[in-house]
Short mmCIF file of C-alpha atoms and ligand atoms in Angstrom, two decimals:
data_model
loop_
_atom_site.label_atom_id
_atom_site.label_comp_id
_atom_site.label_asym_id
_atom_site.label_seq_id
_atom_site.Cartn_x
_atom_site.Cartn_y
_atom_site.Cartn_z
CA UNK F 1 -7.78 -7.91 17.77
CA UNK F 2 -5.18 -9.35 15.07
CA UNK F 3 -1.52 -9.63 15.93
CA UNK F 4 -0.74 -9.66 12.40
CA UNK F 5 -0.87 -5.68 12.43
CA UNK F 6 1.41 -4.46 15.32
CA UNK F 7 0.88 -0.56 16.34
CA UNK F 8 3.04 0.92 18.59
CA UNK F 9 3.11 4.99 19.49
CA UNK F 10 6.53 6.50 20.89
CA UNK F 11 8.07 9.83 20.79
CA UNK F 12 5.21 11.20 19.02
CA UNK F 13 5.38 8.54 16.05
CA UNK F 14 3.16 5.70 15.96
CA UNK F 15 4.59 2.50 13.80
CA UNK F 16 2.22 0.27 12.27
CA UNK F 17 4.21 -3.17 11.48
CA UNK F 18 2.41 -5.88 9.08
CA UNK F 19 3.32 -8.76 11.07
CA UNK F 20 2.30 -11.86 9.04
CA UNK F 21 5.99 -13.14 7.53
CA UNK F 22 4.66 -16.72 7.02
CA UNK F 23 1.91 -15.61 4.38
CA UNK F 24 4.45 -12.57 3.26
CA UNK F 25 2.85 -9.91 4.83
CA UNK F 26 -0.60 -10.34 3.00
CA UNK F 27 -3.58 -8.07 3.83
CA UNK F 28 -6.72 -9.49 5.13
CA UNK F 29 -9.67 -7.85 5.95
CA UNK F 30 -9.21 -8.12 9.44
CA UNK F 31 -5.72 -6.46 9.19
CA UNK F 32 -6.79 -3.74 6.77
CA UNK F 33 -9.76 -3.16 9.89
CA UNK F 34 -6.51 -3.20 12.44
CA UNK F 35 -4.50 -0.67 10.25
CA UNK F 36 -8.04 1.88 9.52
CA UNK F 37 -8.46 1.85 13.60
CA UNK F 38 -4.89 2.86 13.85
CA UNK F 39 -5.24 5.65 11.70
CA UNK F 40 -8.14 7.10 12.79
CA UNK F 41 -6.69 6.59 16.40
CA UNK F 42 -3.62 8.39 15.16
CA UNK F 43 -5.87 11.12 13.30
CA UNK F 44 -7.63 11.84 16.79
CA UNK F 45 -4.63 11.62 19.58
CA UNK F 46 -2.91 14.86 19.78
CA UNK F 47 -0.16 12.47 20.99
CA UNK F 48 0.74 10.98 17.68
CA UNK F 49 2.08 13.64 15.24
CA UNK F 50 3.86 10.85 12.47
CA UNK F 51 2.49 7.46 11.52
CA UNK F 52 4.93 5.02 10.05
CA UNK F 53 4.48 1.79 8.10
CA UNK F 54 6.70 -0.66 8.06
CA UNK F 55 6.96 -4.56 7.31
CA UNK F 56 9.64 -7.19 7.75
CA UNK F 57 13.96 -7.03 5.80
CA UNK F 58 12.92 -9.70 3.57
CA UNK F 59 9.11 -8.40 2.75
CA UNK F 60 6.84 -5.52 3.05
CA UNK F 61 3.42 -6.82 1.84
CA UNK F 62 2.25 -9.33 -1.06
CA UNK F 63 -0.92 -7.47 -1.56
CA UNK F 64 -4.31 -8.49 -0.35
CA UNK F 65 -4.40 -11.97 0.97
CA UNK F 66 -5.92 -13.68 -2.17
CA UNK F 67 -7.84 -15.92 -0.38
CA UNK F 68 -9.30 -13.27 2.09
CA UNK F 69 -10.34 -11.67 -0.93
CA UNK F 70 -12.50 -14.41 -2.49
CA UNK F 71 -13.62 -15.24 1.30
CA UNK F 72 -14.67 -12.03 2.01
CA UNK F 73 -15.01 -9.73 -0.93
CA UNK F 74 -15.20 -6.46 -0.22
CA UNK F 75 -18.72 -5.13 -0.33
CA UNK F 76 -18.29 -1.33 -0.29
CA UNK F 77 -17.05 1.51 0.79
CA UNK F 78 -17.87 0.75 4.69
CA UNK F 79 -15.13 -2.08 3.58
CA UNK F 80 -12.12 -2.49 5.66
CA UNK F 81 -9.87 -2.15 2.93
CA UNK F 82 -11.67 0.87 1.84
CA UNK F 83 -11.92 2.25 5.18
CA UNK F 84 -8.18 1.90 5.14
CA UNK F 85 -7.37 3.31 1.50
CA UNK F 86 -9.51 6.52 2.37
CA UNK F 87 -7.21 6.63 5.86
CA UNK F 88 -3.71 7.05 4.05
CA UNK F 89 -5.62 9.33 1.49
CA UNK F 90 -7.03 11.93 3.79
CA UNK F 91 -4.30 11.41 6.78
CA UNK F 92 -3.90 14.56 7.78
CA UNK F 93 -0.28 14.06 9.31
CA UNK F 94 2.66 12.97 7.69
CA UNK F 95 3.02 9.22 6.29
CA UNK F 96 5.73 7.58 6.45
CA UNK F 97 6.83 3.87 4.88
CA UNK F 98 10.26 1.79 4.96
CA UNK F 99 9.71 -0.91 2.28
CA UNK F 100 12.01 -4.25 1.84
CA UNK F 101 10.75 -6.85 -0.53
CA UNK F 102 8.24 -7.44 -2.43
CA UNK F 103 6.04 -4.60 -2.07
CA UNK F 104 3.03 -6.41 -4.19
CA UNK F 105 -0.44 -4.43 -5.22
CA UNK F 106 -1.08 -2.45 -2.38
CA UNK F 107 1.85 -2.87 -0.67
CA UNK F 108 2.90 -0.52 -3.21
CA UNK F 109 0.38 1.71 -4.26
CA UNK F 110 -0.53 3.05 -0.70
CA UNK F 111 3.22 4.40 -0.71
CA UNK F 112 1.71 6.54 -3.18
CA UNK F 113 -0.45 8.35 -0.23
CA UNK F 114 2.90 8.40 1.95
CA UNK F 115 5.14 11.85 2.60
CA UNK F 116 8.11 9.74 2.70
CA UNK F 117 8.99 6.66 1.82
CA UNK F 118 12.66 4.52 2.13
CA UNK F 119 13.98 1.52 0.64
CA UNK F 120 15.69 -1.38 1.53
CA UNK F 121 17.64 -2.34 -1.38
CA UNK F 122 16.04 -5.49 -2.09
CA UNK F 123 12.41 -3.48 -2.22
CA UNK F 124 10.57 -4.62 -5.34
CA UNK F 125 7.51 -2.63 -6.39
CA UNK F 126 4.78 -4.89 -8.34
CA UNK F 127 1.46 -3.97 -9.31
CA UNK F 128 0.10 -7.17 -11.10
CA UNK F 129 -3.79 -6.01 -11.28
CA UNK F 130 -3.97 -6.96 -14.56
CA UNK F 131 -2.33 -9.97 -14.41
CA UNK F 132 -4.63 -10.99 -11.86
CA UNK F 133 -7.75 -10.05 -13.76
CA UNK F 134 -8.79 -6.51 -11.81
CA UNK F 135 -8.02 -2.94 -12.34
CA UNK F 136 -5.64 -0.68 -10.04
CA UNK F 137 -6.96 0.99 -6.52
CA UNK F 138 -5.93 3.40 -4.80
CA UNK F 139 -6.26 5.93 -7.02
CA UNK F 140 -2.80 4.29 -8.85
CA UNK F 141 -4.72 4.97 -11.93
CA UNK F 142 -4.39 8.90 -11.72
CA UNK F 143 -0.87 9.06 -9.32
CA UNK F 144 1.19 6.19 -10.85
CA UNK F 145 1.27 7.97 -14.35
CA UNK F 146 1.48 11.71 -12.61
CA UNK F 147 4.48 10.49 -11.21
CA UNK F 148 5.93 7.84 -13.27
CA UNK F 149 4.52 9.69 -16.39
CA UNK F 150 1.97 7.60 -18.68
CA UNK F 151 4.33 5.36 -20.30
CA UNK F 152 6.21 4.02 -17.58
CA UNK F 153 3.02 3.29 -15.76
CA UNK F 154 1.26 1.67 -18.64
CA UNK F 155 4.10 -0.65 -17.78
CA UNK F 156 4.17 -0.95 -14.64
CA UNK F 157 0.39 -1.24 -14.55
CA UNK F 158 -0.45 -3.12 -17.65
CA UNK F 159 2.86 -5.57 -17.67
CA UNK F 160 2.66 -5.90 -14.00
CA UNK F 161 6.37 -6.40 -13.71
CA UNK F 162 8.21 -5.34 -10.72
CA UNK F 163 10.80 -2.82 -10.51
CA UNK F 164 13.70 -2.44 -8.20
CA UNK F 165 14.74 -0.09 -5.46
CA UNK F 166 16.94 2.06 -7.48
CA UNK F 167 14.23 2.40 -10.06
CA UNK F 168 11.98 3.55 -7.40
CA UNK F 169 14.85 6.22 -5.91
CA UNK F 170 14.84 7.62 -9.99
CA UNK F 171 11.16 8.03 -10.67
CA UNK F 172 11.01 9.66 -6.96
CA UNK F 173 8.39 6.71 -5.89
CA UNK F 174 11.28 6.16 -2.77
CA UNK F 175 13.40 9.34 -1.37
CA UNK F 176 16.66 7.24 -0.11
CA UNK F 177 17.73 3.68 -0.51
CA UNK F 178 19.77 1.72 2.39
CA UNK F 179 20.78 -1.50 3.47
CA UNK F 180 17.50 -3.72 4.51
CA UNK F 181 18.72 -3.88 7.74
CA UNK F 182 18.72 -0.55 8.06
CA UNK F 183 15.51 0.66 6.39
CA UNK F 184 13.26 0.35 9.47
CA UNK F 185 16.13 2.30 11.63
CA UNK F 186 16.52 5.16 9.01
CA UNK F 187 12.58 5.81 8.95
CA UNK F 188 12.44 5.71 12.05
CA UNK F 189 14.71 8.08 12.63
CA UNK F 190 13.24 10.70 9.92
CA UNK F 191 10.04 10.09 11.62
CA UNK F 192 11.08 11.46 15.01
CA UNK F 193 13.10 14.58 13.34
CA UNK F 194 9.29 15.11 11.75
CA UNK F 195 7.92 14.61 15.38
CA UNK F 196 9.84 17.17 16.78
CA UNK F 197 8.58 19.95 13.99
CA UNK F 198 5.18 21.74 15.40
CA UNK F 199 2.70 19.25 13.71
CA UNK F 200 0.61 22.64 13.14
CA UNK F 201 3.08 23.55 10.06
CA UNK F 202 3.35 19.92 8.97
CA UNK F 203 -0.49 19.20 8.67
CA UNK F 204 -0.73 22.64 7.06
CA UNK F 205 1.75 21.88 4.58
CA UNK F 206 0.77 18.95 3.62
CA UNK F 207 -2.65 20.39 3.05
CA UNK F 208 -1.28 23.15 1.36
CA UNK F 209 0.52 20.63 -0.81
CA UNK F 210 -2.64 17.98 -1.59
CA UNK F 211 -5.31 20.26 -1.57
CA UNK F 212 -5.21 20.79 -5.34
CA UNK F 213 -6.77 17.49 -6.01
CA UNK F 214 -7.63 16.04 -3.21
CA UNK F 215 -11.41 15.54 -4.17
CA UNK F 216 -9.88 13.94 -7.50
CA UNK F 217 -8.16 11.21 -5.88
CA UNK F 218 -10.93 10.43 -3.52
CA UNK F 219 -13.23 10.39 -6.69
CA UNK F 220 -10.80 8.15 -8.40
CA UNK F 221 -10.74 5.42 -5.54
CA UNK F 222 -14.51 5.34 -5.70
CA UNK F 223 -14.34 4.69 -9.21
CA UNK F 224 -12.15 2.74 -9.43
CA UNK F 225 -13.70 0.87 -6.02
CA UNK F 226 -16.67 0.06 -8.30
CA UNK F 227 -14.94 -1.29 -10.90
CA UNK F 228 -12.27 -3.47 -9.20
CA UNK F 229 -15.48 -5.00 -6.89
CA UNK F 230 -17.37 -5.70 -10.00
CA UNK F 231 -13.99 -7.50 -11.63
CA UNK F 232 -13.14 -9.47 -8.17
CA UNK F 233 -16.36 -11.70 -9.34
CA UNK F 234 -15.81 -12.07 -13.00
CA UNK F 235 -14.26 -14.97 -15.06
CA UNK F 236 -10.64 -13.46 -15.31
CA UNK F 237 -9.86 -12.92 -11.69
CA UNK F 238 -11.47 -16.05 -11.11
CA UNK F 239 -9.13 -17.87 -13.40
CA UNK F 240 -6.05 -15.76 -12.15
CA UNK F 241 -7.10 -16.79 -8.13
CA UNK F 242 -7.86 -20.54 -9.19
CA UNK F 243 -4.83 -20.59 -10.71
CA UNK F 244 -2.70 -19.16 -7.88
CA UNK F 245 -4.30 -21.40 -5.24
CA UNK F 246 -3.60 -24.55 -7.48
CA UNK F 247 0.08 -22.83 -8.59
CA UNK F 248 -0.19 -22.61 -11.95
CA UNK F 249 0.37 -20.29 -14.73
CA UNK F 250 -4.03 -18.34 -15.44
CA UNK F 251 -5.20 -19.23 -18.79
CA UNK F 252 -7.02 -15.73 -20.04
CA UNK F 253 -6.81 -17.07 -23.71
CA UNK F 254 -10.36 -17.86 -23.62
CA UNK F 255 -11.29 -14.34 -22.04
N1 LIG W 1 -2.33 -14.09 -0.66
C1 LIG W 1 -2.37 -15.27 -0.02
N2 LIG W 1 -1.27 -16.03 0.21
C2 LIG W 1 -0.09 -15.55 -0.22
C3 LIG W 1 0.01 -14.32 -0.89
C4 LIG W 1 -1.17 -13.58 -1.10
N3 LIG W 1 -1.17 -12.39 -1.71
N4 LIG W 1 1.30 -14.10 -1.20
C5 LIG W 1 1.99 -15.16 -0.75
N5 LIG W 1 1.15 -16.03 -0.15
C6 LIG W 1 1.48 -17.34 0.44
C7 LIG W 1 1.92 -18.31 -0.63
O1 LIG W 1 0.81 -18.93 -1.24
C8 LIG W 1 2.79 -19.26 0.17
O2 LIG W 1 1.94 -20.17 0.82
P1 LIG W 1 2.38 -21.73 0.96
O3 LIG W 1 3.58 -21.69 1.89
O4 LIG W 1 1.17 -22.36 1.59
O5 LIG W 1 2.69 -22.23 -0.41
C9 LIG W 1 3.42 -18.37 1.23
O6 LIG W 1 2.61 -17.18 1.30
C10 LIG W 1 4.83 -17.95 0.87
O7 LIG W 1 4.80 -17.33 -0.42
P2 LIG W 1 5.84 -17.68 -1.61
O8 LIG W 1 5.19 -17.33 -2.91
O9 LIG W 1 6.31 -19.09 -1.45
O10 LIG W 1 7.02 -16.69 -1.28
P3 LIG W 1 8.13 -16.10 -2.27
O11 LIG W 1 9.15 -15.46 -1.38
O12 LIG W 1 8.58 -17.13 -3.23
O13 LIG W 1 7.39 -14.94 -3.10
C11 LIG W 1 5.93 -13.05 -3.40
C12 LIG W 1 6.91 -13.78 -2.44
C13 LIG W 1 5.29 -11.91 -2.60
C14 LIG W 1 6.72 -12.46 -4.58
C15 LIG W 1 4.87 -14.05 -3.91
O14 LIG W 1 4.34 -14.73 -2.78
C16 LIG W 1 3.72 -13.43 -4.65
O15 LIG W 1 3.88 -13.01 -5.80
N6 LIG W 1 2.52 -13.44 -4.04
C17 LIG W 1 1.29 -13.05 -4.70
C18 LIG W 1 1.21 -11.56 -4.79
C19 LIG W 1 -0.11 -11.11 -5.37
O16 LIG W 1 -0.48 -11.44 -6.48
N7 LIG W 1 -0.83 -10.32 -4.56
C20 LIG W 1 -2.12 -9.81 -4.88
C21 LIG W 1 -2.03 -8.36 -5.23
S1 LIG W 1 -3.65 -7.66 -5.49
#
């Protein structure tokens, strides 16, 4: 049991906290196994009507723990990190996040699975799969350009760059943006108003509101599953790791 993923159910909302400051809230596999139990403990107990996500003021996540990843690449879809995308894409109940930071890789593109999501001001949104040799996840290939629209998330997905809070609140990525130390508070708040709604309506419209394509984005994980496991082992991300460990600047010129 890893203490760097803190779950806690009250008042009908259960809060899962990434709890690992010192290595900025990186994922490893063990914590993406922590937060896919949650969720399908969440999923099951008629006691938990709201999940919520949330990391520290000064960082939500920095993306999968790079050296996890070369450690212990993920082999398939029985993967705890796939075991957790496919939780936030078929969570039946509503989602919620409060991002402030960086919100690297996945830190942001599972917000894209979330009902609701708020914003400390400091949130930055990154993406840097390219940069780091792979392709996106989490289906951010099909729902980063429905909802950014294709040009903005060639950018976001091909530069890598991070955008800001207030960038987020525009493209409708975030629905309110607060003071940091207020983010977690806020959410928090929203999710017990949802709590108190008869979870029969929410679950049935959010179903009502996915169902269209649903089987697309679970299609488009897979894919894109196969081709981001495929990359994790090839010359470019091995370049763009080596170069992070040893805290340099990746040399693709040869690639
Ligand atoms: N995997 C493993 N270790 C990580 C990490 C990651 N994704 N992100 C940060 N860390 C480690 C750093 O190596 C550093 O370790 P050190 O103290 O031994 O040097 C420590 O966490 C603190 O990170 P640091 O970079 O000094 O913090 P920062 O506040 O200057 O920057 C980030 C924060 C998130 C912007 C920056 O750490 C970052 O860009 N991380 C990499 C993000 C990434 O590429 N993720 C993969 C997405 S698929």
């Amino acid at each position: 049991m890893t203490t760097e993923i803190l779950v806690h159910a009250e008042a009908g909302v259960m809060t899962i906290t990434l709890n690992r400051p010192e290595r900025k809230n990186s994922i490893t596999s063990a914590m993406y196994g922590a937060m896919a139990d949650a969720l399908e403990r969440a999923r099951g107990d008629d006691a938990v009507r709201v999940v919520l996500f949330q990391g520290h003021e000064t960082v939500f996540s920095a993306g999968n723990d790079i050296n996890d990843f070369l450690n212990n690449p993920p082999a398939g879809e029985n993967s705890p990190v796939f075991r957790f995308l496919h939780g936030i894409a078929s969570f039946p109940k509503p989602l919620l996040a409060s991002v402030c930071g960086p919100a690297v890789g996945v830190g942001t593109t599972m917000l894209f699975h979330c009902d609701l999501v708020y914003a400390g001001d400091n949130a930055a949104f990154s993406m840097p799969f390219v940069n780091l040799g792979l392709c996106p996840e989490a289906a951010s290939s099909l729902l980063v350009p429905q909802m950014l629209g294709y040009h903005r998330a060639a950018e976001a997905l091909m530069l890598g760059e991070p955008f800001m809070a207030e960038a987020a609140l525009e493209v409708g990525l975030v629905n309110r943006v607060l003071p940091p130390t207020e983010a977690n508070n806020y959410a928090n708040a929203q999710a017990k108003k949802l709590a108190a709604k008869p979870i029969t309506s929410l679950v049935e419209t959010k179903r009502l509101m996915k169902k269209g394509q649903q089987a697309q984005v679970l299609q488009q994980m897979a894919d894109e599953g196969e081709s981001f496991r495929r990359m994790l082992v090839a010359p470019a991300a091995k370049e763009a790791f080596t170069a992070f460990m040893e805290k340099r600047r990746p040399d693709f010129s040869k690639l």
